[in-house]
Coordinates of C-alpha atoms and ligand atoms in Angstrom, one line a residue:
M75 CA 2.3 150.5 202.6
T76 CA 3.4 147.3 200.8
V77 CA 0.8 144.6 200.5
I78 CA 1.5 141.1 199.3
V79 CA -1.2 139.8 197.0
P80 CA -0.7 136.1 196.5
V81 CA -2.4 134.9 193.3
L82 CA -2.9 131.2 193.0
G83 CA -2.6 129.1 189.9
D84 CA -6.3 128.9 189.4
Q85 CA -6.9 132.6 190.2
L86 CA -5.8 134.0 186.8
S87 CA -8.5 136.7 186.5
A88 CA -7.8 140.4 186.1
G89 CA -11.0 141.0 188.2
L90 CA -9.9 138.8 191.1
A91 CA -11.3 140.1 194.4
S92 CA -7.8 140.7 195.9
L93 CA -6.5 142.5 192.8
K94 CA -9.6 144.8 192.9
A95 CA -9.1 145.4 196.7
V96 CA -5.5 146.7 196.7
P97 CA -4.2 149.8 194.9
R98 CA -1.7 148.9 192.2
D99 CA 1.0 151.1 193.7
D100 CA 0.9 149.3 197.1
A101 CA 0.7 145.8 195.8
V102 CA 3.4 143.2 195.1
V103 CA 1.6 140.3 193.4
L104 CA 3.2 137.0 194.4
M105 CA 2.9 134.1 192.0
A106 CA 4.7 130.9 192.9
E107 CA 5.1 127.6 191.1
V108 CA 5.7 125.3 194.0
A109 CA 6.5 121.6 194.2
E110 CA 4.0 121.1 197.0
E111 CA 1.1 122.1 194.7
A112 CA 2.6 120.3 191.7
G113 CA 2.9 117.1 193.8
Y114 CA -0.1 116.7 196.2
V115 CA -1.2 114.2 193.6
P116 CA 1.0 113.3 190.6
H117 CA -0.9 115.4 188.0
H118 CA -1.2 114.6 184.3
K119 CA 1.7 116.3 182.6
Q120 CA -0.6 118.4 180.6
K121 CA -2.3 119.7 183.8
L122 CA 1.1 120.9 185.1
A123 CA 2.1 122.4 181.8
L124 CA -1.3 124.2 181.5
V125 CA -1.2 125.7 185.0
F126 CA 2.4 126.9 184.8
A127 CA 2.1 128.2 181.3
A128 CA -1.1 130.1 182.1
M129 CA 0.5 131.5 185.3
R130 CA 3.5 132.8 183.4
H131 CA 1.4 134.4 180.7
F132 CA -0.9 135.9 183.3
A133 CA 2.1 137.4 185.2
E134 CA 3.2 139.0 182.0
D135 CA -0.3 140.4 181.4
L136 CA -0.3 141.9 185.0
R137 CA 3.1 143.5 184.4
T138 CA 2.0 145.0 181.2
D139 CA -1.0 146.4 183.1
G140 CA 1.3 148.1 185.6
W141 CA 1.4 145.6 188.5
T142 CA 4.6 144.7 190.3
V143 CA 4.8 140.9 190.1
D144 CA 7.2 138.7 192.2
Y145 CA 7.2 135.5 190.2
R146 CA 8.8 132.3 191.6
R147 CA 9.6 129.7 189.0
L148 CA 9.7 126.0 189.8
D149 CA 13.1 125.6 188.3
D150 CA 14.6 128.6 190.2
P151 CA 17.2 127.0 192.7
A152 CA 15.9 129.5 195.3
N153 CA 12.3 128.3 195.1
L154 CA 11.2 127.2 198.5
G155 CA 8.8 124.5 197.4
G156 CA 5.8 125.4 199.4
L157 CA 3.1 128.1 199.1
S158 CA 3.2 129.2 202.7
A159 CA 7.0 129.3 202.7
E160 CA 7.0 131.5 199.6
V161 CA 4.4 133.9 201.2
E162 CA 6.4 134.2 204.4
A163 CA 9.6 134.9 202.4
A164 CA 7.9 137.4 200.2
V165 CA 6.6 139.3 203.2
A166 CA 10.1 139.5 204.6
R167 CA 11.7 140.3 201.2
H168 CA 9.4 143.2 200.4
G169 CA 9.0 144.4 204.0
A170 CA 5.3 144.0 203.6
E171 CA 2.8 145.1 206.2
R172 CA -0.2 143.1 205.1
I173 CA -1.4 140.2 202.9
V174 CA -4.6 140.4 200.9
A175 CA -5.7 137.2 199.2
T176 CA -8.7 135.6 197.5
L177 CA -9.9 132.5 199.3
A178 CA -8.7 129.4 197.6
G179 CA -11.1 126.9 196.1
E180 CA -9.9 123.7 197.8
H181 CA -10.0 122.9 201.5
R182 CA -6.3 121.9 201.5
V183 CA -5.2 125.4 200.3
I184 CA -7.8 127.2 202.4
A185 CA -6.1 125.5 205.4
L186 CA -2.7 126.8 204.3
Q187 CA -4.1 130.4 203.9
A188 CA -5.5 130.2 207.4
G189 CA -1.9 129.8 208.7
W190 CA -0.4 132.8 206.8
G191 CA -1.1 135.3 209.6
A192 CA 0.7 133.3 212.2
G193 CA 3.5 132.4 209.8
T194 CA 4.3 135.9 208.7
G195 CA 3.2 138.0 211.7
V196 CA 1.3 140.5 209.5
P197 CA -2.5 140.8 209.2
V198 CA -4.1 138.7 206.4
M199 CA -7.3 139.7 204.7
L200 CA -9.0 136.8 202.9
L201 CA -11.7 137.8 200.4
A202 CA -14.5 135.6 199.1
D203 CA -14.0 134.4 195.5
D204 CA -16.7 136.3 193.7
R205 CA -15.9 134.7 190.4
F206 CA -18.6 132.2 191.2
L207 CA -22.2 133.2 190.6
V208 CA -23.4 131.9 194.0
S209 CA -21.5 132.7 197.2
E210 CA -20.8 130.1 199.8
E211 CA -23.2 131.8 202.2
A212 CA -26.0 132.0 199.6
F213 CA -25.6 128.3 198.8
A214 CA -25.7 127.4 202.5
E215 CA -28.8 129.5 203.0
W216 CA -30.5 127.8 200.0
A217 CA -29.5 124.4 201.4
S218 CA -30.6 125.1 205.0
G219 CA -33.7 123.2 206.1
R220 CA -34.1 121.4 202.8
K221 CA -34.9 117.7 202.9
R222 CA -33.0 117.1 199.6
L223 CA -30.3 119.1 197.9
R224 CA -31.1 118.3 194.3
M225 CA -29.3 120.1 191.4
E226 CA -32.6 120.6 189.5
D227 CA -34.0 122.6 192.4
F228 CA -30.8 124.6 192.8
Y229 CA -30.8 125.3 189.0
R230 CA -34.4 126.5 188.9
W231 CA -33.7 128.8 191.8
Q232 CA -30.6 130.2 190.0
R233 CA -32.5 130.7 186.7
A234 CA -35.1 132.7 188.7
E235 CA -32.4 134.6 190.6
T236 CA -30.4 135.5 187.6
G237 CA -33.1 135.9 185.0
V238 CA -31.1 133.8 182.6
L239 CA -33.5 132.2 180.0
M240 CA -36.5 133.6 181.8
V241 CA -39.4 135.7 180.7
G242 CA -40.6 137.1 184.0
D243 CA -41.2 134.1 186.2
V244 CA -41.5 131.6 183.3
P245 CA -38.6 129.7 181.7
V246 CA -38.1 130.5 178.1
G247 CA -39.8 127.8 176.0
G248 CA -42.1 126.9 178.9
Q249 CA -39.8 124.2 180.2
W250 CA -36.9 124.3 182.7
N251 CA -35.0 121.5 181.2
F252 CA -34.6 119.9 177.8
D253 CA -32.5 117.0 179.0
K254 CA -34.7 114.4 177.2
E255 CA -33.9 116.0 173.9
N256 CA -30.2 115.9 174.6
R257 CA -29.6 112.2 174.5
K258 CA -29.1 111.3 170.8
S259 CA -26.4 109.1 169.5
L260 CA -24.4 110.6 166.6
P261 CA -25.9 109.5 163.2
K262 CA -23.6 108.6 160.4
G263 CA -22.8 111.6 158.2
V264 CA -22.9 114.2 160.9
S265 CA -19.5 115.8 160.8
V266 CA -17.9 117.3 163.9
P267 CA -16.1 120.7 163.5
E268 CA -12.4 120.5 164.4
A269 CA -11.6 122.0 167.8
P270 CA -9.5 125.2 167.6
R271 CA -5.7 124.8 167.7
F272 CA -3.5 126.7 170.1
A273 CA 0.0 126.1 169.1
P274 CA 2.3 126.5 172.1
D275 CA 4.4 129.8 172.0
A276 CA 8.0 130.1 173.4
V277 CA 6.8 130.5 177.0
T278 CA 4.6 127.4 176.8
R279 CA 7.2 125.4 175.0
E280 CA 9.7 126.2 177.8
V281 CA 7.2 125.1 180.4
I282 CA 6.5 121.9 178.5
A283 CA 10.2 121.1 178.4
M284 CA 10.5 121.7 182.1
V285 CA 7.5 119.5 182.9
E286 CA 8.9 116.7 180.7
T287 CA 12.3 116.9 182.5
R288 CA 11.1 117.3 186.0
F289 CA 8.1 115.0 186.0
P290 CA 9.1 112.3 183.5
D291 CA 7.1 109.5 185.3
N292 CA 3.8 111.4 185.7
F293 CA 0.8 110.1 183.9
G294 CA 0.0 111.2 180.3
S295 CA 1.6 112.6 177.3
L296 CA 2.4 116.2 176.3
A297 CA 2.7 115.6 172.6
R298 CA -0.9 116.9 171.9
F299 CA -0.9 119.8 174.3
N300 CA -3.5 122.2 172.9
W301 CA -5.0 124.1 175.8
P302 CA -5.7 127.9 175.8
V303 CA -3.1 129.5 178.2
T304 CA -4.1 133.1 177.9
R305 CA -7.4 135.1 178.2
V306 CA -7.1 136.0 174.5
Q307 CA -7.0 132.3 173.6
A308 CA -9.7 131.4 176.0
L309 CA -12.0 134.0 174.5
E310 CA -11.2 132.5 171.1
A311 CA -12.1 129.1 172.4
L312 CA -15.4 130.4 173.7
G313 CA -16.2 132.2 170.4
R314 CA -15.4 129.2 168.3
F315 CA -17.6 127.0 170.5
V316 CA -20.5 129.3 170.3
D317 CA -20.1 129.8 166.5
E318 CA -19.3 126.3 165.5
R319 CA -20.4 123.6 168.0
L320 CA -23.1 125.0 170.3
V321 CA -25.9 124.4 167.8
Q322 CA -25.3 120.6 168.0
F323 CA -24.1 120.5 171.6
G324 CA -27.6 119.8 173.0
D325 CA -28.5 116.9 170.7
Y326 CA -25.3 115.0 171.1
Q327 CA -24.3 115.9 174.6
D328 CA -24.5 112.3 175.8
A329 CA -23.1 110.6 172.6
L330 CA -20.1 108.3 172.7
V331 CA -18.3 108.1 169.4
E332 CA -15.2 106.1 168.5
G333 CA -12.4 108.4 167.4
E334 CA -14.3 111.6 168.3
A335 CA -12.7 112.8 171.6
T336 CA -14.5 116.1 172.0
L337 CA -17.6 116.0 169.8
F338 CA -19.6 119.2 170.2
H339 CA -18.4 119.8 173.8
S340 CA -17.0 123.2 174.6
L341 CA -13.6 122.3 176.0
L342 CA -14.0 125.4 178.2
S343 CA -13.6 123.8 181.7
T344 CA -9.9 124.3 181.9
S345 CA -10.2 128.0 181.0
I346 CA -13.1 128.6 183.4
N347 CA -11.5 126.8 186.3
L348 CA -8.2 128.7 185.8
G349 CA -10.1 132.0 185.8
L350 CA -9.3 132.9 182.2
L351 CA -13.0 133.0 181.5
G352 CA -15.9 133.9 183.8
P353 CA -18.9 131.6 184.0
R354 CA -21.3 134.5 183.3
E355 CA -19.6 135.5 180.1
C356 CA -19.8 131.9 178.9
I357 CA -23.5 131.7 179.7
D358 CA -24.2 135.1 178.1
G359 CA -22.3 134.1 175.0
A360 CA -24.5 131.0 174.6
V361 CA -27.7 132.9 175.3
A362 CA -26.8 135.6 172.8
A363 CA -26.4 132.9 170.1
M364 CA -30.1 132.1 170.3
E365 CA -30.7 135.3 168.4
L366 CA -28.5 133.9 165.6
G367 CA -30.5 130.7 165.6
A368 CA -28.9 128.4 168.2
P369 CA -31.7 126.0 169.4
L370 CA -33.1 126.3 172.9
N371 CA -32.2 122.7 173.8
A372 CA -28.5 123.4 173.1
V373 CA -28.4 126.7 174.8
E374 CA -30.3 125.5 177.9
G375 CA -28.2 122.4 178.0
F376 CA -25.0 124.4 178.1
V377 CA -26.4 127.0 180.6
R378 CA -27.5 124.1 182.9
Q379 CA -23.9 122.8 183.0
I380 CA -22.5 126.1 184.2
L381 CA -25.3 127.9 186.0
G382 CA -26.5 124.6 187.4
W383 CA -24.0 121.8 187.8
R384 CA -20.8 123.9 188.2
E385 CA -22.2 126.2 190.8
Y386 CA -24.0 123.4 192.6
V387 CA -21.1 121.0 193.0
R388 CA -19.0 123.9 194.3
G389 CA -21.7 124.7 196.9
I390 CA -21.9 121.0 197.9
Y391 CA -18.1 120.8 198.2
L392 CA -17.9 123.7 200.6
L393 CA -21.0 122.7 202.5
E394 CA -19.9 119.2 203.1
G395 CA -16.4 119.9 204.2
P396 CA -13.0 118.1 203.8
D397 CA -14.3 114.7 204.9
Y398 CA -16.6 114.4 201.9
V399 CA -13.9 112.7 199.9
R400 CA -13.8 109.9 202.4
R401 CA -17.5 108.9 202.1
N402 CA -18.1 105.3 201.0
A403 CA -21.8 104.6 201.4
L404 CA -21.7 101.4 199.4
G405 CA -18.7 100.1 201.3
A406 CA -16.6 99.6 198.1
T407 CA -13.1 98.4 198.8
R408 CA -11.5 97.1 195.6
P409 CA -8.1 98.7 194.9
L410 CA -8.1 100.8 191.7
P411 CA -7.5 98.3 188.9
A412 CA -4.3 98.7 186.8
I413 CA -6.4 99.3 183.6
Y414 CA -6.9 102.9 184.9
W415 CA -3.2 103.5 184.6
R416 CA -2.3 101.3 181.7
G417 CA -5.5 100.9 179.6
G418 CA -5.6 97.8 177.4
S419 CA -8.6 96.4 179.1
G420 CA -10.1 95.0 175.9
M421 CA -13.3 96.9 176.6
R422 CA -13.5 99.2 173.6
C423 CA -15.5 101.9 175.4
F424 CA -13.1 101.9 178.3
D425 CA -10.0 101.9 176.3
S426 CA -11.2 104.6 174.0
A427 CA -11.9 106.9 177.0
F428 CA -8.6 105.9 178.6
D429 CA -6.5 106.5 175.6
Q430 CA -7.8 110.0 175.0
T431 CA -7.4 110.8 178.8
R432 CA -3.8 109.8 178.5
D433 CA -3.2 111.8 175.3
L434 CA -5.4 114.8 175.8
A435 CA -6.0 115.0 179.6
Y436 CA -9.6 115.3 178.5
A437 CA -12.7 113.1 178.4
H438 CA -16.2 114.5 178.0
H439 CA -18.8 114.1 180.7
I440 CA -20.4 110.9 179.6
Q441 CA -17.1 109.2 179.2
R442 CA -16.2 110.2 182.7
L443 CA -19.6 109.3 184.2
M444 CA -21.0 106.4 182.2
V445 CA -17.8 104.6 181.2
L446 CA -14.8 105.3 183.5
G447 CA -16.9 106.1 186.6
N448 CA -19.6 103.6 185.9
F449 CA -17.1 100.7 185.5
A450 CA -15.5 101.6 188.9
L451 CA -19.0 101.7 190.5
L452 CA -20.0 98.3 189.0
A453 CA -16.6 96.8 190.0
G454 CA -16.8 98.1 193.6
V455 CA -13.7 100.2 193.4
D456 CA -12.8 102.2 196.5
P457 CA -14.2 105.7 195.8
F458 CA -11.3 107.5 197.5
E459 CA -8.8 105.8 195.1
L460 CA -11.0 106.7 192.2
H461 CA -11.3 110.3 193.4
E462 CA -7.5 110.5 193.5
W463 CA -7.3 109.1 190.0
F464 CA -9.8 111.6 188.6
L465 CA -7.8 114.4 190.3
V466 CA -4.6 113.2 188.6
V467 CA -5.7 112.6 185.0
Y468 CA -7.7 115.6 183.8
A469 CA -6.4 119.0 182.9
D470 CA -9.5 120.6 184.5
A471 CA -9.3 118.7 187.8
Y472 CA -9.6 120.6 191.0
E473 CA -11.0 119.0 194.1
W474 CA -13.9 121.4 194.5
V475 CA -15.4 120.3 191.2
E476 CA -14.0 116.8 190.8
A477 CA -14.9 115.4 194.3
P478 CA -18.7 116.0 194.2
N479 CA -18.7 114.6 190.6
V480 CA -16.8 111.5 191.6
I481 CA -17.8 110.8 195.2
G482 CA -21.4 112.0 194.8
M483 CA -22.5 111.8 191.2
S484 CA -20.5 108.9 189.9
Q485 CA -20.0 106.6 192.9
F486 CA -23.1 107.3 195.0
A487 CA -20.5 107.2 197.9
D488 CA -22.3 110.1 199.6
G489 CA -25.4 107.8 199.9
G490 CA -27.6 109.9 197.7
L491 CA -26.9 113.4 198.8
L492 CA -26.1 114.5 195.3
G493 CA -28.0 112.0 193.1
S494 CA -31.3 110.3 193.7
K495 CA -30.0 107.0 192.4
P496 CA -26.6 105.6 191.3
Y497 CA -25.5 106.3 187.7
A498 CA -25.1 102.6 187.0
A499 CA -25.7 101.2 183.5
G500 CA -25.0 98.1 181.6
G501 CA -23.6 97.6 178.1
A502 CA -26.9 98.2 176.4
Y503 CA -26.8 101.9 177.5
I504 CA -23.3 102.3 176.2
N505 CA -24.3 100.7 172.9
R506 CA -27.4 102.9 172.6
M507 CA -25.3 106.1 173.1
G508 CA -22.4 105.2 170.7
N509 CA -20.6 102.9 168.4
H510 CA -17.8 101.4 170.5
C511 CA -19.4 98.0 170.8
A512 CA -19.1 97.3 167.1
G513 CA -15.3 97.2 167.4
C514 CA -15.1 95.5 170.8
R515 CA -13.6 92.1 171.6
Y516 CA -16.6 91.6 173.9
S517 CA -20.1 91.2 172.6
L518 CA -23.5 92.3 173.8
K519 CA -25.1 89.4 171.9
V520 CA -23.2 86.8 173.9
K521 CA -25.0 86.4 177.2
S522 CA -22.5 84.7 179.3
G523 CA -18.9 83.4 179.4
P524 CA -15.6 85.1 178.6
D525 CA -16.9 86.9 175.5
A526 CA -19.9 88.5 177.1
C527 CA -19.9 92.3 177.7
P528 CA -18.5 92.9 181.2
F529 CA -20.6 96.0 181.7
S530 CA -23.7 93.9 181.3
Y531 CA -23.1 91.2 183.9
L532 CA -21.3 93.6 186.3
Y533 CA -24.4 95.8 186.2
W534 CA -26.7 93.0 187.4
D535 CA -24.1 91.8 189.9
F536 CA -23.9 95.4 191.3
L537 CA -27.7 95.4 191.7
A538 CA -27.6 92.0 193.4
R539 CA -24.7 93.1 195.8
H540 CA -26.5 96.2 196.9
E541 CA -30.1 94.9 196.9
A542 CA -30.6 95.5 200.6
M543 CA -29.7 99.1 200.3
L544 CA -31.0 100.1 196.9
S545 CA -34.1 98.1 196.2
S546 CA -36.2 100.3 198.5
N547 CA -35.3 103.3 196.3
Q548 CA -38.4 104.0 194.3
R549 CA -36.3 105.0 191.2
M550 CA -34.7 101.5 191.3
W551 CA -37.9 99.5 191.5
T552 CA -38.1 98.8 187.8
V553 CA -34.6 97.5 187.5
Y554 CA -35.0 95.4 190.6
D555 CA -38.2 94.0 189.1
G556 CA -36.1 93.1 186.1
W557 CA -33.4 91.4 188.2
R558 CA -36.0 89.4 190.2
R559 CA -37.7 88.2 187.1
L560 CA -34.5 86.4 186.0
Q561 CA -34.5 82.7 186.6
P562 CA -32.3 81.6 189.6
E563 CA -30.0 79.7 187.2
R564 CA -29.5 82.9 185.0
Q565 CA -28.8 85.0 188.1
A566 CA -26.2 82.4 189.2
E567 CA -24.6 82.5 185.8
I568 CA -24.4 86.3 185.8
R569 CA -22.8 86.3 189.3
A570 CA -20.3 83.7 188.3
D571 CA -19.3 85.7 185.3
A572 CA -18.9 88.8 187.4
A573 CA -16.8 86.9 190.0
R574 CA -14.5 85.4 187.4
F575 CA -14.0 88.8 185.6
L576 CA -13.4 90.7 188.9
A577 CA -10.9 88.0 190.1
G578 CA -9.0 88.6 186.8
L579 CA -9.1 92.3 187.2
S580 CA -7.4 92.2 190.6
Ligands
FAD2061 P1 -19.0 120.8 178.3 O1 -19.7 119.5 178.2 O2 -18.9 121.6 177.1 O3 -19.8 121.6 179.5 C1 -19.7 123.1 179.6 C2 -19.2 123.5 180.9 O4 -20.1 123.1 182.0 C3 -17.9 122.8 181.3 O5 -16.8 123.4 180.7 C4 -17.9 122.9 182.8 O6 -17.4 124.1 183.3 C5 -19.4 122.8 183.2 N1 -19.8 121.5 183.6 C6 -20.4 120.5 182.9 N2 -20.7 119.5 183.6 C7 -20.3 119.8 184.9 C8 -20.3 119.1 186.1 N3 -20.9 117.9 186.2 N4 -19.8 119.7 187.2 C9 -19.2 120.9 187.1 N5 -19.1 121.6 186.0 C10 -19.7 121.0 184.9 N6 -15.3 119.0 185.6 C11 -14.2 119.8 185.9 O7 -14.2 121.0 185.6 N7 -13.2 119.3 186.6 C12 -13.2 118.0 187.0 O8 -12.2 117.5 187.7 C13 -14.3 117.2 186.7 N8 -14.3 115.9 187.1 C14 -15.4 115.1 186.8 C15 -15.4 113.7 187.2 C16 -16.5 113.0 186.9 C17 -16.6 111.5 187.4 C18 -17.6 113.5 186.2 C19 -18.8 112.7 185.9 C20 -17.6 114.8 185.8 C21 -16.5 115.6 186.1 N9 -16.4 117.0 185.7 C22 -15.3 117.7 186.0 C23 -17.6 117.6 185.0 C24 -17.5 117.5 183.5 O9 -17.4 116.2 183.0 C25 -16.5 118.4 182.9 O10 -16.6 119.8 183.4 C26 -16.6 118.5 181.3 O11 -16.5 117.2 180.8 C27 -15.5 119.4 180.8 O12 -15.5 119.4 179.4 P2 -16.1 120.6 178.5 O13 -15.5 121.9 179.0 O14 -16.0 120.2 177.1 O15 -17.6 120.6 179.0
SF4_2062 FE1 -18.1 98.4 176.2 FE2 -19.4 96.1 176.4 FE3 -19.7 97.6 174.3 FE4 -17.4 96.3 174.7 S1 -19.4 95.4 174.3 S2 -17.7 98.5 174.0 S3 -17.3 96.4 176.9 S4 -20.3 98.2 176.4

C-alpha cells in the first residue's frame, strides 16, 4: 500500500511522528516548496532561504536513509503553488491509498490539513506532533479550571513532571528561578565569543540565488546568511553554545549592547523550530554542562526559556484558537510606523535592533520585547499589524510562537492572559540594560522638547492614556503613584511632547 507522508518545512526531524508511523517501503515522503506558504506574509529573505535550504538538505538525508522522497521545488514550472494542491496531485501521481501526516503547528495549516481527506478521497491520519514536551491535551488539562495561566506556574509544574533540575520534589539550588541574577548589563572588558560560522554550501547557495531572484522586494538582506541548515550544523551550534556561551548566558541575558547582535544567546530558535534539534536535547545539553562548571543561574535561565516559555506559548496558542491574533485589549489603532520597515528613527536603541533585524533576521529577546515591542506598545500601534511585522522579519518566526509573544507578552493585547502587567518601560530601563543611549541623538538628561528621549515621555503618556484600565492593577500601583506625584504642568508637558512626537511618526 502506498502512503503519502507530507513533511512540512518545519517538520525536519527524523523522528517525526508520521515518519515513525509508516513503514519505509510503503511511504512516499512529499516535500513541497509552495508559493502559498512562502507568501502568506512577505517573509524576510533569510527566513525563506533558511526553510528551503533546510528542506532540501533534509530530503537528501531522508533519501540517504532509504526513504522515497517526492520533492517539489519552488522553481519547478510544474509546481502547483499550494500545499493541498500538491498533496492531491501526489496522491494521484503515486496511486496512494492513504495519507499519514503530523499535525501542523499553525492554525492556518491545520485548517488545510483538515481538508486533505475531502480533496483527495483517501483516508487521512493526522498524528500529534510529539516533538513538543507537553501535548495539547496535557496543556489544556493543566489550564482547565485555573484562575490564571501564568508561565511561572506552568514552568514549575513542568520541572516537577520532567525532573529537570530537581532533587526529588525540590528545585536544584533551592530556588525555581534565578531571574533576578540574570539582569546585568555588560561591563567593559567582557568579550563575547564569536558565533559559529556556517558557510553556505552549493545547495544553500542555489536557494539563496533563487530567493534573491524570486523575492527581490522582500524585507531584509541575504548577504550575512549564517543559519544552520542541517542537523549536523544544528548540533554544532548547540555544542558551541554550551561550550562557549552558556556560562555567561544567565548574567547577560537581558543586556543590550551596541554592535553586539547576539551576545551570549544561543541562536538555536531557528534550529529547534525547524525540527533540526529537539527541545529536550537542548535542555539536557545545558544541564550536563553544570558538571563541567556552568553556573546554575545560566543553566536554569536557559532551561526556563525552553521548558518554560517555549512550551507555554505553544500551549496558549493552541488553547486560545485562531482569533487570538485579533485581540486588542488596549484598543490600539495606530498603523505600524514606517520606521519598522526603513529604520532611521534616530533612536539608537531602536535603529540598532532594526538594522540587525534587517541584516541577520535575528534580534535577541530583550531587543524584541523591550525595544521594538515596547516602542509599539507605548506608541499605541495596532497589535495585529505588529504581529504581522514580527512574523515577517525573523528567521525563527512561526505564528504559534510569535503570536503569544507579540499579542500577549509584548502588547498586553490579550488583556493580561499571558502577562500580569504590560512590559512597558521608559528610556531609563534601556539605559540601565545597555550602552545605546551614549550614542543617541536623543538624551535622557533632557527632560522635555525635541531632544528628550521619546521612550521616556511616551512611557508616561502610555500610563496616562490607560489609567482607567491599568491603575487598578496592583503591580502598577507604584508607577501610577509616580505619575500622580508629577505636577500638573509637568504632566501636560510630557503629554504635549508625546503628541508632537506621535504626530511626526504618523
Ligand atoms: P535564547 O535567548 O538563547 O533562548 C533559548 C531558546 O529558548 C530559544 O532558542 C527559544 O527556543 C526559547 N525561547 C526563549 N524565549 C522564548 C519565548 N519568549 N517564547 C518561546 N521560546 C522562547 N521566538 C521564536 O522562536 N519565534 C518567534 O517568532 C518569536 N517572536 C518573538 C516576538 C517577541 C515580541 C518576543 C518578545 C519574543 C519572541 N520570540 C520568538 C522569543 C525569543 O525572543 C526568541 O525565541 C529568541 O530571541 C531566539 O533567540 P535565541 O535562540 O538566541 O534564544
Ligand atoms: Fe533609546 Fe532613549 Fe536611549 Fe536614545 S536615549 S537610545 S531613544 S532609550
